[in-house]
């Protein structure tokens, strides 16, 4: 074999193995085989070069080398003897028999190599096992010691398989236990759930006699016809007919209504805090609307009083032109009253129970059953439960129960007691005195909406005069009377007015409690006084200290023996000073940067970096106008200067002298343009094997780049030495941040988050703004 | 001229010289043994039954007939193989004659570390194990005739191959004290004190029946005369007493690590030791002098006893020492590495030389026992020119797998 052949073989093997392909190039392989069949020396050479390629730490190279080897193995006896001689090494490199020598990355290629190698070895064993003793031994070794299952497509070792089995078994037992637990739980609580459901159902039936949509309409109409004003659905009745009745009944309707409102308001007030202001607002509006309609109604009535009787009799409507809008939307609503209160509260409790306890429990059961493929009847049962629970909850939602606040119960109890005890004589109400004026009636009384009940800003409420332009005459009269009363200092109205004025003078404090608790001026000052820990200086505050700073040494108490004379009192200036002075360490506070660099960027935007003093890209931060031009003259001049310099530099090295471009032209034309003399980028080392997947690439991530920068020695030293001020750290981070830029992105914003120095330890946390979250946390 | 014809000519020369009385018969025997040892390869035809489910720690071939081999495995199993091939065929599997398997009531609970035939009769053998026992077995019934209990794991035991006046078994255990058990009385009769760490290997001298060598994890090797109770005869010193070279701790150490292998040469004049410092040393067993033969690096990572062998009756003798997953063959006195016998797929723990047939048996962690045999002489062919072709043809006739298979489309 001459040297040219040898050379050719080496090149062929290298080309074949560094192609990065999963399959070999057949042409090259053919060439290789053609040379190999000439002599055993060629095979020797190929064997050694293939084995050295098989030793490379790259799974793709190994895979290709393995494929070359397996091609030759089936061809040449000499090659077989060579390989079998070294078979344990071959196994280590392809099948990973040595756990300390795992297959190199990339993973896919390694996996493929392994499974291919195992399959090939099996076929080798079948055809050559009897002839090559060591091959048979290797096969047995794989089979018996490494317990490789050659039938397994995955070609996993027995350890992996066992691990897999173990895991699945463990999961199975866990699932089984869970299913059992869930089933038992379901068994236990399904009765409770059903009981709760029936209870809820009956509650609903009580509240709403029948709960099917068709019945529902009839139920509503029946409630319509009822004269009882306390009917549960009164709240959203179209008010025409009722109001009509009321207006017919005359003035006492209003009285009645007011009383009712009072009642409501009393209860509301007591349940203050829970009662939403919005609801009150809504009610207020409602009442207003009603009142407006009433007025219209009255006028209508007057107009069409002639054939009113017959028309009403015929159609049940008040007038021909009167159109009745019945909204059936979601407005199904149950208002809580004293009558249905126990029912509603039970219902609420039940609802609470269903949503917080049963429904989540049922959901988890369903999950458990589906996940662990439990028996279908269990799952079905759980699903049934879930369905009925959800239906109940939905029904409850549809009911729109307008319940009063719950705290009321506690508050009303003593009140009821009072009533029962009846210790106090019933005193007839003083005329015009209203202990509590309901929100919607306050306007009539000439009062601003009560600030004590409404925490909402006062401005939200429109002035009453504008709100009700056409108040009834009686109410205007009353208003007048009220105004008169206000003049009388003994009347309640005047007291209220005084109170109101007081509230208005303190617009910020909306609650009575706040206003009374408001600190007086001296108190406020006291709050600003710093609190310092107690010390010697405070102990002797304003006193002369007779012994301060003196160290008194006691003379020897010995009977006979007297030591050399000592000064009994030594004055120590430092001590004296320390008892009179106090050190207060003032670490200062971190002030976040709130300005931007705002230098104009190439894309027309302004630089959004928030550096304290200097932007790493645009230099010192100077005030700029809206287009990014510096405001000050000297800054503008300096920037101009820099721009000129840059242009100059570019002119010196024009675009066409770009070394890469020149090199391309040189390569194309074959003429030397002198690209090598151009200063600038060095010729990038061409990758030796461009087809192979780059192992280093995976490690070239944002994190690794950041780590490289942050943990490099000089940075660490700087952090360790730096005077621990936030300023320094910040400077470090900002100056280190430039190389971390990702091409095509804005410079990642490195945010300084915290730097607390505890002696020699520093903790620096950095956040990468563009990616969100802390990028690196570094302890030095 | 081919190699085989040269050797066959040599053989003929030896034969005539012997016939005519020119040569000592021993000379020809030595020359032939040496040639055979030098040509040891993995036997393509011989298999040893795979009984052990785990690594093989120790093997021993009986000296009476040279026919039966004992093996002890890490699974506690002891197997006896018949090595002799009476089938008349080339292909042969060494059958397991009998087995003390896991199902046996008397099986060792843990890994069997040493097995040894009774040197004068195959009716008895001794095994010791990590289950802290040493058992003396009756080969016929495969039941222990005697069980010695110890406090710690038994690393090694040895019966003197030549003793006529005593039947002592020296036992090295976790305990630094070496136990001497008397097979006659069935009791532990004596203790040898001197080591400071566990005793990994013990060996009786094949020359003097009362001389015993012991190797310990304290990197010392002591040589004892068991008739003298007070202490060892001497301790092997790797620096031969040159204190200037040795630091204070290294005085009287044989290795710079645990000493886990001991072997006398067949004549008992020399002692070989191996240690975890990857060295092998050859000592004069009479004086305890380090002969300073350099064997180079002998890989040795074993935490336990390493069983290695020395050839017998060759003109330069050879050492067979496990070295990773192969067996290294060194020339005893020059330290030259002759060859590496590669065939195991995992660490080799023991090897044993068959004195009569110049064969080597090795057992390793891959639960294989491999037989290494001299390459057979190929039949000499009269016509030298036709030799190559006919040889290839003959081979392919034997096994088609040896044929090349270049397909025609590669032209």
mmCIF file with all atom_site columns, N, CA, C and O in Angstrom, chain A residues 33-34 36-37 74-77 80 87-88 91 128 131-134 137-138 140-141 144-145, chain B residues 42-43 46-47 50 325 342-345 366 368 370 399 401-407 410-411:
data_model
loop_
_atom_site.group_PDB
_atom_site.id
_atom_site.type_symbol
_atom_site.label_atom_id
_atom_site.label_alt_id
_atom_site.label_comp_id
_atom_site.label_asym_id
_atom_site.label_entity_id
_atom_site.label_seq_id
_atom_site.pdbx_PDB_ins_code
_atom_site.Cartn_x
_atom_site.Cartn_y
_atom_site.Cartn_z
_atom_site.occupancy
_atom_site.B_iso_or_equiv
_atom_site.pdbx_formal_charge
_atom_site.auth_seq_id
_atom_site.auth_comp_id
_atom_site.auth_asym_id
_atom_site.auth_atom_id
_atom_site.pdbx_PDB_model_num
ATOM 1   N N  . UNK A 1 33  ? -14.484 0.788   0.205  1.00 0.00 ? 33  UNK A N  1
ATOM 2   C CA . UNK A 1 33  ? -14.477 -0.677  0.143  1.00 0.00 ? 33  UNK A CA 1
ATOM 3   C C  . UNK A 1 33  ? -13.607 -1.154  -1.005 1.00 0.00 ? 33  UNK A C  1
ATOM 4   O O  . UNK A 1 33  ? -12.912 -2.174  -0.901 1.00 0.00 ? 33  UNK A O  1
ATOM 5   N N  . UNK A 1 34  ? -13.660 -0.395  -2.093 1.00 0.00 ? 34  UNK A N  1
ATOM 6   C CA . UNK A 1 34  ? -12.838 -0.763  -3.245 1.00 0.00 ? 34  UNK A CA 1
ATOM 7   C C  . UNK A 1 34  ? -11.364 -0.770  -2.907 1.00 0.00 ? 34  UNK A C  1
ATOM 8   O O  . UNK A 1 34  ? -10.622 -1.641  -3.343 1.00 0.00 ? 34  UNK A O  1
ATOM 9   N N  . UNK A 1 36  ? -10.212 -1.052  0.158  1.00 0.00 ? 36  UNK A N  1
ATOM 10  C CA . UNK A 1 36  ? -9.973  -2.008  1.245  1.00 0.00 ? 36  UNK A CA 1
ATOM 11  C C  . UNK A 1 36  ? -9.783  -3.440  0.726  1.00 0.00 ? 36  UNK A C  1
ATOM 12  O O  . UNK A 1 36  ? -8.995  -4.205  1.278  1.00 0.00 ? 36  UNK A O  1
ATOM 13  N N  . UNK A 1 37  ? -10.473 -3.783  -0.327 1.00 0.00 ? 37  UNK A N  1
ATOM 14  C CA . UNK A 1 37  ? -10.416 -5.175  -0.753 1.00 0.00 ? 37  UNK A CA 1
ATOM 15  C C  . UNK A 1 37  ? -9.088  -5.527  -1.391 1.00 0.00 ? 37  UNK A C  1
ATOM 16  O O  . UNK A 1 37  ? -8.819  -6.700  -1.658 1.00 0.00 ? 37  UNK A O  1
ATOM 17  N N  . UNK A 1 74  ? -18.872 -6.936  7.979  1.00 0.00 ? 74  UNK A N  1
ATOM 18  C CA . UNK A 1 74  ? -19.538 -8.029  7.263  1.00 0.00 ? 74  UNK A CA 1
ATOM 19  C C  . UNK A 1 74  ? -18.771 -8.419  6.011  1.00 0.00 ? 74  UNK A C  1
ATOM 20  O O  . UNK A 1 74  ? -19.075 -9.426  5.391  1.00 0.00 ? 74  UNK A O  1
ATOM 21  N N  . UNK A 1 75  ? -17.775 -7.597  5.623  1.00 0.00 ? 75  UNK A N  1
ATOM 22  C CA . UNK A 1 75  ? -17.044 -7.891  4.390  1.00 0.00 ? 75  UNK A CA 1
ATOM 23  C C  . UNK A 1 75  ? -15.768 -8.697  4.640  1.00 0.00 ? 75  UNK A C  1
ATOM 24  O O  . UNK A 1 75  ? -15.513 -9.685  3.979  1.00 0.00 ? 75  UNK A O  1
ATOM 25  N N  . UNK A 1 76  ? -15.001 -8.245  5.607  1.00 0.00 ? 76  UNK A N  1
ATOM 26  C CA . UNK A 1 76  ? -13.637 -8.749  5.687  1.00 0.00 ? 76  UNK A CA 1
ATOM 27  C C  . UNK A 1 76  ? -13.391 -9.558  6.949  1.00 0.00 ? 76  UNK A C  1
ATOM 28  O O  . UNK A 1 76  ? -13.701 -9.114  8.054  1.00 0.00 ? 76  UNK A O  1
ATOM 29  N N  . UNK A 1 77  ? -12.812 -10.713 6.750  1.00 0.00 ? 77  UNK A N  1
ATOM 30  C CA . UNK A 1 77  ? -12.447 -11.553 7.889  1.00 0.00 ? 77  UNK A CA 1
ATOM 31  C C  . UNK A 1 77  ? -11.357 -10.891 8.704  1.00 0.00 ? 77  UNK A C  1
ATOM 32  O O  . UNK A 1 77  ? -11.381 -10.899 9.941  1.00 0.00 ? 77  UNK A O  1
ATOM 33  N N  . UNK A 1 80  ? -12.750 -8.347  10.876 1.00 0.00 ? 80  UNK A N  1
ATOM 34  C CA . UNK A 1 80  ? -13.459 -8.956  12.011 1.00 0.00 ? 80  UNK A CA 1
ATOM 35  C C  . UNK A 1 80  ? -12.483 -9.361  13.105 1.00 0.00 ? 80  UNK A C  1
ATOM 36  O O  . UNK A 1 80  ? -12.710 -9.067  14.282 1.00 0.00 ? 80  UNK A O  1
ATOM 37  N N  . UNK A 1 87  ? -12.766 -6.026  21.227 1.00 0.00 ? 87  UNK A N  1
ATOM 38  C CA . UNK A 1 87  ? -14.221 -5.866  21.231 1.00 0.00 ? 87  UNK A CA 1
ATOM 39  C C  . UNK A 1 87  ? -14.741 -5.133  22.468 1.00 0.00 ? 87  UNK A C  1
ATOM 40  O O  . UNK A 1 87  ? -15.721 -4.416  22.395 1.00 0.00 ? 87  UNK A O  1
ATOM 41  N N  . UNK A 1 88  ? -14.053 -5.310  23.610 1.00 0.00 ? 88  UNK A N  1
ATOM 42  C CA . UNK A 1 88  ? -14.604 -4.631  24.796 1.00 0.00 ? 88  UNK A CA 1
ATOM 43  C C  . UNK A 1 88  ? -14.495 -3.121  24.672 1.00 0.00 ? 88  UNK A C  1
ATOM 44  O O  . UNK A 1 88  ? -15.386 -2.384  25.106 1.00 0.00 ? 88  UNK A O  1
ATOM 45  N N  . UNK A 1 91  ? -17.317 -2.071  22.508 1.00 0.00 ? 91  UNK A N  1
ATOM 46  C CA . UNK A 1 91  ? -18.587 -2.043  23.258 1.00 0.00 ? 91  UNK A CA 1
ATOM 47  C C  . UNK A 1 91  ? -18.667 -0.799  24.134 1.00 0.00 ? 91  UNK A C  1
ATOM 48  O O  . UNK A 1 91  ? -19.704 -0.157  24.223 1.00 0.00 ? 91  UNK A O  1
ATOM 49  N N  . UNK A 1 128 ? -21.687 -14.667 13.035 1.00 0.00 ? 128 UNK A N  1
ATOM 50  C CA . UNK A 1 128 ? -20.260 -14.919 13.267 1.00 0.00 ? 128 UNK A CA 1
ATOM 51  C C  . UNK A 1 128 ? -19.955 -15.415 14.680 1.00 0.00 ? 128 UNK A C  1
ATOM 52  O O  . UNK A 1 128 ? -18.823 -15.693 15.003 1.00 0.00 ? 128 UNK A O  1
ATOM 53  N N  . UNK A 1 131 ? -17.879 -18.478 15.217 1.00 0.00 ? 131 UNK A N  1
ATOM 54  C CA . UNK A 1 131 ? -16.511 -18.469 14.708 1.00 0.00 ? 131 UNK A CA 1
ATOM 55  C C  . UNK A 1 131 ? -15.603 -17.576 15.541 1.00 0.00 ? 131 UNK A C  1
ATOM 56  O O  . UNK A 1 131 ? -14.416 -17.865 15.669 1.00 0.00 ? 131 UNK A O  1
ATOM 57  N N  . UNK A 1 132 ? -16.130 -16.500 16.056 1.00 0.00 ? 132 UNK A N  1
ATOM 58  C CA . UNK A 1 132 ? -15.297 -15.563 16.801 1.00 0.00 ? 132 UNK A CA 1
ATOM 59  C C  . UNK A 1 132 ? -15.689 -15.644 18.271 1.00 0.00 ? 132 UNK A C  1
ATOM 60  O O  . UNK A 1 132 ? -16.725 -15.128 18.679 1.00 0.00 ? 132 UNK A O  1
ATOM 61  N N  . UNK A 1 133 ? -14.840 -16.273 19.007 1.00 0.00 ? 133 UNK A N  1
ATOM 62  C CA . UNK A 1 133 ? -15.140 -16.569 20.400 1.00 0.00 ? 133 UNK A CA 1
ATOM 63  C C  . UNK A 1 133 ? -15.440 -15.292 21.200 1.00 0.00 ? 133 UNK A C  1
ATOM 64  O O  . UNK A 1 133 ? -16.381 -15.227 21.975 1.00 0.00 ? 133 UNK A O  1
ATOM 65  N N  . UNK A 1 134 ? -14.619 -14.296 20.947 1.00 0.00 ? 134 UNK A N  1
ATOM 66  C CA . UNK A 1 134 ? -14.751 -13.095 21.780 1.00 0.00 ? 134 UNK A CA 1
ATOM 67  C C  . UNK A 1 134 ? -16.031 -12.341 21.476 1.00 0.00 ? 134 UNK A C  1
ATOM 68  O O  . UNK A 1 134 ? -16.592 -11.689 22.343 1.00 0.00 ? 134 UNK A O  1
ATOM 69  N N  . UNK A 1 137 ? -18.536 -14.017 23.447 1.00 0.00 ? 137 UNK A N  1
ATOM 70  C CA . UNK A 1 137 ? -18.388 -13.618 24.850 1.00 0.00 ? 137 UNK A CA 1
ATOM 71  C C  . UNK A 1 137 ? -18.982 -12.235 25.080 1.00 0.00 ? 137 UNK A C  1
ATOM 72  O O  . UNK A 1 137 ? -19.665 -11.996 26.080 1.00 0.00 ? 137 UNK A O  1
ATOM 73  N N  . UNK A 1 138 ? -18.702 -11.344 24.153 1.00 0.00 ? 138 UNK A N  1
ATOM 74  C CA . UNK A 1 138 ? -19.225 -9.980  24.279 1.00 0.00 ? 138 UNK A CA 1
ATOM 75  C C  . UNK A 1 138 ? -20.733 -9.975  24.262 1.00 0.00 ? 138 UNK A C  1
ATOM 76  O O  . UNK A 1 138 ? -21.385 -9.293  25.054 1.00 0.00 ? 138 UNK A O  1
ATOM 77  N N  . UNK A 1 140 ? -22.675 -12.422 25.087 1.00 0.00 ? 140 UNK A N  1
ATOM 78  C CA . UNK A 1 140 ? -23.167 -12.970 26.355 1.00 0.00 ? 140 UNK A CA 1
ATOM 79  C C  . UNK A 1 140 ? -23.014 -11.980 27.486 1.00 0.00 ? 140 UNK A C  1
ATOM 80  O O  . UNK A 1 140 ? -23.861 -11.898 28.369 1.00 0.00 ? 140 UNK A O  1
ATOM 81  N N  . UNK A 1 141 ? -21.929 -11.238 27.411 1.00 0.00 ? 141 UNK A N  1
ATOM 82  C CA . UNK A 1 141 ? -21.714 -10.225 28.450 1.00 0.00 ? 141 UNK A CA 1
ATOM 83  C C  . UNK A 1 141 ? -22.844 -9.210  28.429 1.00 0.00 ? 141 UNK A C  1
ATOM 84  O O  . UNK A 1 141 ? -23.429 -8.883  29.473 1.00 0.00 ? 141 UNK A O  1
ATOM 85  N N  . UNK A 1 144 ? -26.092 -11.213 29.591 1.00 0.00 ? 144 UNK A N  1
ATOM 86  C CA . UNK A 1 144 ? -26.232 -11.749 30.947 1.00 0.00 ? 144 UNK A CA 1
ATOM 87  C C  . UNK A 1 144 ? -25.807 -10.760 32.013 1.00 0.00 ? 144 UNK A C  1
ATOM 88  O O  . UNK A 1 144 ? -26.456 -10.674 33.053 1.00 0.00 ? 144 UNK A O  1
ATOM 89  N N  . UNK A 1 145 ? -24.747 -10.035 31.760 1.00 0.00 ? 145 UNK A N  1
ATOM 90  C CA . UNK A 1 145 ? -24.274 -9.127  32.808 1.00 0.00 ? 145 UNK A CA 1
ATOM 91  C C  . UNK A 1 145 ? -24.951 -7.779  32.692 1.00 0.00 ? 145 UNK A C  1
ATOM 92  O O  . UNK A 1 145 ? -25.485 -7.246  33.649 1.00 0.00 ? 145 UNK A O  1
ATOM 93  N N  . UNK B 2 42  ? -6.880  -16.896 23.617 1.00 0.00 ? 42  UNK B N  1
ATOM 94  C CA . UNK B 2 42  ? -8.215  -17.298 24.066 1.00 0.00 ? 42  UNK B CA 1
ATOM 95  C C  . UNK B 2 42  ? -8.631  -18.539 23.286 1.00 0.00 ? 42  UNK B C  1
ATOM 96  O O  . UNK B 2 42  ? -8.585  -18.558 22.058 1.00 0.00 ? 42  UNK B O  1
ATOM 97  N N  . UNK B 2 43  ? -9.007  -19.564 24.019 1.00 0.00 ? 43  UNK B N  1
ATOM 98  C CA . UNK B 2 43  ? -9.366  -20.816 23.369 1.00 0.00 ? 43  UNK B CA 1
ATOM 99  C C  . UNK B 2 43  ? -10.678 -20.638 22.609 1.00 0.00 ? 43  UNK B C  1
ATOM 100 O O  . UNK B 2 43  ? -11.713 -20.351 23.205 1.00 0.00 ? 43  UNK B O  1
ATOM 101 N N  . UNK B 2 46  ? -13.086 -23.875 23.560 1.00 0.00 ? 46  UNK B N  1
ATOM 102 C CA . UNK B 2 46  ? -13.458 -24.318 24.895 1.00 0.00 ? 46  UNK B CA 1
ATOM 103 C C  . UNK B 2 46  ? -14.314 -23.285 25.611 1.00 0.00 ? 46  UNK B C  1
ATOM 104 O O  . UNK B 2 46  ? -13.986 -22.104 25.660 1.00 0.00 ? 46  UNK B O  1
ATOM 105 N N  . UNK B 2 47  ? -15.387 -23.764 26.129 1.00 0.00 ? 47  UNK B N  1
ATOM 106 C CA . UNK B 2 47  ? -16.241 -22.917 26.960 1.00 0.00 ? 47  UNK B CA 1
ATOM 107 C C  . UNK B 2 47  ? -16.258 -23.481 28.360 1.00 0.00 ? 47  UNK B C  1
ATOM 108 O O  . UNK B 2 47  ? -16.067 -24.677 28.542 1.00 0.00 ? 47  UNK B O  1
ATOM 109 N N  . UNK B 2 50  ? -21.474 -21.589 32.249 1.00 0.00 ? 50  UNK B N  1
ATOM 110 C CA . UNK B 2 50  ? -21.784 -20.366 32.998 1.00 0.00 ? 50  UNK B CA 1
ATOM 111 C C  . UNK B 2 50  ? -22.794 -20.710 34.095 1.00 0.00 ? 50  UNK B C  1
ATOM 112 O O  . UNK B 2 50  ? -23.979 -20.845 33.842 1.00 0.00 ? 50  UNK B O  1
ATOM 113 N N  . UNK B 2 325 ? -9.368  -5.274  32.729 1.00 0.00 ? 325 UNK B N  1
ATOM 114 C CA . UNK B 2 325 ? -10.189 -6.319  32.126 1.00 0.00 ? 325 UNK B CA 1
ATOM 115 C C  . UNK B 2 325 ? -9.345  -7.303  31.329 1.00 0.00 ? 325 UNK B C  1
ATOM 116 O O  . UNK B 2 325 ? -9.877  -8.085  30.555 1.00 0.00 ? 325 UNK B O  1
ATOM 117 N N  . UNK B 2 342 ? -6.501  -10.291 26.324 1.00 0.00 ? 342 UNK B N  1
ATOM 118 C CA . UNK B 2 342 ? -7.762  -9.542  26.383 1.00 0.00 ? 342 UNK B CA 1
ATOM 119 C C  . UNK B 2 342 ? -8.918  -10.452 25.997 1.00 0.00 ? 342 UNK B C  1
ATOM 120 O O  . UNK B 2 342 ? -8.913  -11.031 24.912 1.00 0.00 ? 342 UNK B O  1
ATOM 121 N N  . UNK B 2 343 ? -9.904  -10.534 26.856 1.00 0.00 ? 343 UNK B N  1
ATOM 122 C CA . UNK B 2 343 ? -11.048 -11.375 26.539 1.00 0.00 ? 343 UNK B CA 1
ATOM 123 C C  . UNK B 2 343 ? -12.203 -11.116 27.476 1.00 0.00 ? 343 UNK B C  1
ATOM 124 O O  . UNK B 2 343 ? -13.349 -11.290 27.126 1.00 0.00 ? 343 UNK B O  1
ATOM 125 N N  . UNK B 2 344 ? -11.877 -10.635 28.665 1.00 0.00 ? 344 UNK B N  1
ATOM 126 C CA . UNK B 2 344 ? -12.947 -10.344 29.608 1.00 0.00 ? 344 UNK B CA 1
ATOM 127 C C  . UNK B 2 344 ? -13.554 -8.989  29.291 1.00 0.00 ? 344 UNK B C  1
ATOM 128 O O  . UNK B 2 344 ? -12.912 -8.124  28.714 1.00 0.00 ? 344 UNK B O  1
ATOM 129 N N  . UNK B 2 345 ? -14.785 -8.845  29.699 1.00 0.00 ? 345 UNK B N  1
ATOM 130 C CA . UNK B 2 345 ? -15.468 -7.581  29.462 1.00 0.00 ? 345 UNK B CA 1
ATOM 131 C C  . UNK B 2 345 ? -15.616 -6.776  30.733 1.00 0.00 ? 345 UNK B C  1
ATOM 132 O O  . UNK B 2 345 ? -16.281 -5.770  30.754 1.00 0.00 ? 345 UNK B O  1
ATOM 133 N N  . UNK B 2 366 ? -17.284 -10.232 34.900 1.00 0.00 ? 366 UNK B N  1
ATOM 134 C CA . UNK B 2 366 ? -18.304 -10.452 33.887 1.00 0.00 ? 366 UNK B CA 1
ATOM 135 C C  . UNK B 2 366 ? -18.842 -11.883 33.940 1.00 0.00 ? 366 UNK B C  1
ATOM 136 O O  . UNK B 2 366 ? -19.498 -12.342 33.015 1.00 0.00 ? 366 UNK B O  1
ATOM 137 N N  . UNK B 2 368 ? -17.523 -14.635 33.593 1.00 0.00 ? 368 UNK B N  1
ATOM 138 C CA . UNK B 2 368 ? -16.961 -15.597 32.650 1.00 0.00 ? 368 UNK B CA 1
ATOM 139 C C  . UNK B 2 368 ? -15.727 -16.241 33.257 1.00 0.00 ? 368 UNK B C  1
ATOM 140 O O  . UNK B 2 368 ? -14.961 -15.588 33.959 1.00 0.00 ? 368 UNK B O  1
ATOM 141 N N  . UNK B 2 370 ? -12.577 -17.863 31.509 1.00 0.00 ? 370 UNK B N  1
ATOM 142 C CA . UNK B 2 370 ? -12.019 -18.042 30.185 1.00 0.00 ? 370 UNK B CA 1
ATOM 143 C C  . UNK B 2 370 ? -10.807 -18.950 30.260 1.00 0.00 ? 370 UNK B C  1
ATOM 144 O O  . UNK B 2 370 ? -10.028 -18.885 31.214 1.00 0.00 ? 370 UNK B O  1
ATOM 145 N N  . UNK B 2 399 ? -14.929 -23.117 8.569  1.00 0.00 ? 399 UNK B N  1
ATOM 146 C CA . UNK B 2 399 ? -15.985 -22.200 8.994  1.00 0.00 ? 399 UNK B CA 1
ATOM 147 C C  . UNK B 2 399 ? -16.202 -21.129 7.936  1.00 0.00 ? 399 UNK B C  1
ATOM 148 O O  . UNK B 2 399 ? -15.302 -20.349 7.650  1.00 0.00 ? 399 UNK B O  1
ATOM 149 N N  . UNK B 2 401 ? -17.657 -18.505 8.146  1.00 0.00 ? 401 UNK B N  1
ATOM 150 C CA . UNK B 2 401 ? -17.636 -17.160 8.710  1.00 0.00 ? 401 UNK B CA 1
ATOM 151 C C  . UNK B 2 401 ? -16.278 -16.490 8.530  1.00 0.00 ? 401 UNK B C  1
ATOM 152 O O  . UNK B 2 401 ? -16.171 -15.273 8.602  1.00 0.00 ? 401 UNK B O  1
ATOM 153 N N  . UNK B 2 402 ? -15.260 -17.320 8.298  1.00 0.00 ? 402 UNK B N  1
ATOM 154 C CA . UNK B 2 402 ? -13.933 -16.735 8.149  1.00 0.00 ? 402 UNK B CA 1
ATOM 155 C C  . UNK B 2 402 ? -13.692 -16.193 6.752  1.00 0.00 ? 402 UNK B C  1
ATOM 156 O O  . UNK B 2 402 ? -12.641 -15.669 6.457  1.00 0.00 ? 402 UNK B O  1
ATOM 157 N N  . UNK B 2 403 ? -14.676 -16.383 5.885  1.00 0.00 ? 403 UNK B N  1
ATOM 158 C CA . UNK B 2 403 ? -14.486 -15.969 4.512  1.00 0.00 ? 403 UNK B CA 1
ATOM 159 C C  . UNK B 2 403 ? -14.788 -14.490 4.336  1.00 0.00 ? 403 UNK B C  1
ATOM 160 O O  . UNK B 2 403 ? -15.687 -13.949 4.980  1.00 0.00 ? 403 UNK B O  1
ATOM 161 N N  . UNK B 2 404 ? -14.026 -13.876 3.428  1.00 0.00 ? 404 UNK B N  1
ATOM 162 C CA . UNK B 2 404 ? -14.333 -12.494 3.093  1.00 0.00 ? 404 UNK B CA 1
ATOM 163 C C  . UNK B 2 404 ? -15.571 -12.461 2.217  1.00 0.00 ? 404 UNK B C  1
ATOM 164 O O  . UNK B 2 404 ? -15.854 -13.408 1.491  1.00 0.00 ? 404 UNK B O  1
ATOM 165 N N  . UNK B 2 405 ? -16.280 -11.389 2.285  1.00 0.00 ? 405 UNK B N  1
ATOM 166 C CA . UNK B 2 405 ? -17.521 -11.290 1.527  1.00 0.00 ? 405 UNK B CA 1
ATOM 167 C C  . UNK B 2 405 ? -17.618 -9.937  0.847  1.00 0.00 ? 405 UNK B C  1
ATOM 168 O O  . UNK B 2 405 ? -18.464 -9.113  1.176  1.00 0.00 ? 405 UNK B O  1
ATOM 169 N N  . UNK B 2 406 ? -16.701 -9.691  -0.057 1.00 0.00 ? 406 UNK B N  1
ATOM 170 C CA . UNK B 2 406 ? -16.795 -8.439  -0.826 1.00 0.00 ? 406 UNK B CA 1
ATOM 171 C C  . UNK B 2 406 ? -17.819 -8.642  -1.900 1.00 0.00 ? 406 UNK B C  1
ATOM 172 O O  . UNK B 2 406 ? -17.739 -9.558  -2.691 1.00 0.00 ? 406 UNK B O  1
ATOM 173 N N  . UNK B 2 407 ? -18.787 -7.813  -1.954 1.00 0.00 ? 407 UNK B N  1
ATOM 174 C CA . UNK B 2 407 ? -19.818 -8.003  -2.970 1.00 0.00 ? 407 UNK B CA 1
ATOM 175 C C  . UNK B 2 407 ? -19.304 -7.491  -4.313 1.00 0.00 ? 407 UNK B C  1
ATOM 176 O O  . UNK B 2 407 ? -18.407 -6.669  -4.384 1.00 0.00 ? 407 UNK B O  1
ATOM 177 N N  . UNK B 2 410 ? -19.064 -3.674  -5.928 1.00 0.00 ? 410 UNK B N  1
ATOM 178 C CA . UNK B 2 410 ? -18.121 -2.665  -5.476 1.00 0.00 ? 410 UNK B CA 1
ATOM 179 C C  . UNK B 2 410 ? -17.028 -2.379  -6.504 1.00 0.00 ? 410 UNK B C  1
ATOM 180 O O  . UNK B 2 410 ? -16.171 -1.573  -6.278 1.00 0.00 ? 410 UNK B O  1
ATOM 181 N N  . UNK B 2 411 ? -17.068 -3.098  -7.631 1.00 0.00 ? 411 UNK B N  1
ATOM 182 C CA . UNK B 2 411 ? -16.028 -2.875  -8.649 1.00 0.00 ? 411 UNK B CA 1
ATOM 183 C C  . UNK B 2 411 ? -16.217 -1.550  -9.386 1.00 0.00 ? 411 UNK B C  1
ATOM 184 O O  . UNK B 2 411 ? -17.336 -1.099  -9.532 1.00 0.00 ? 411 UNK B O  1
#
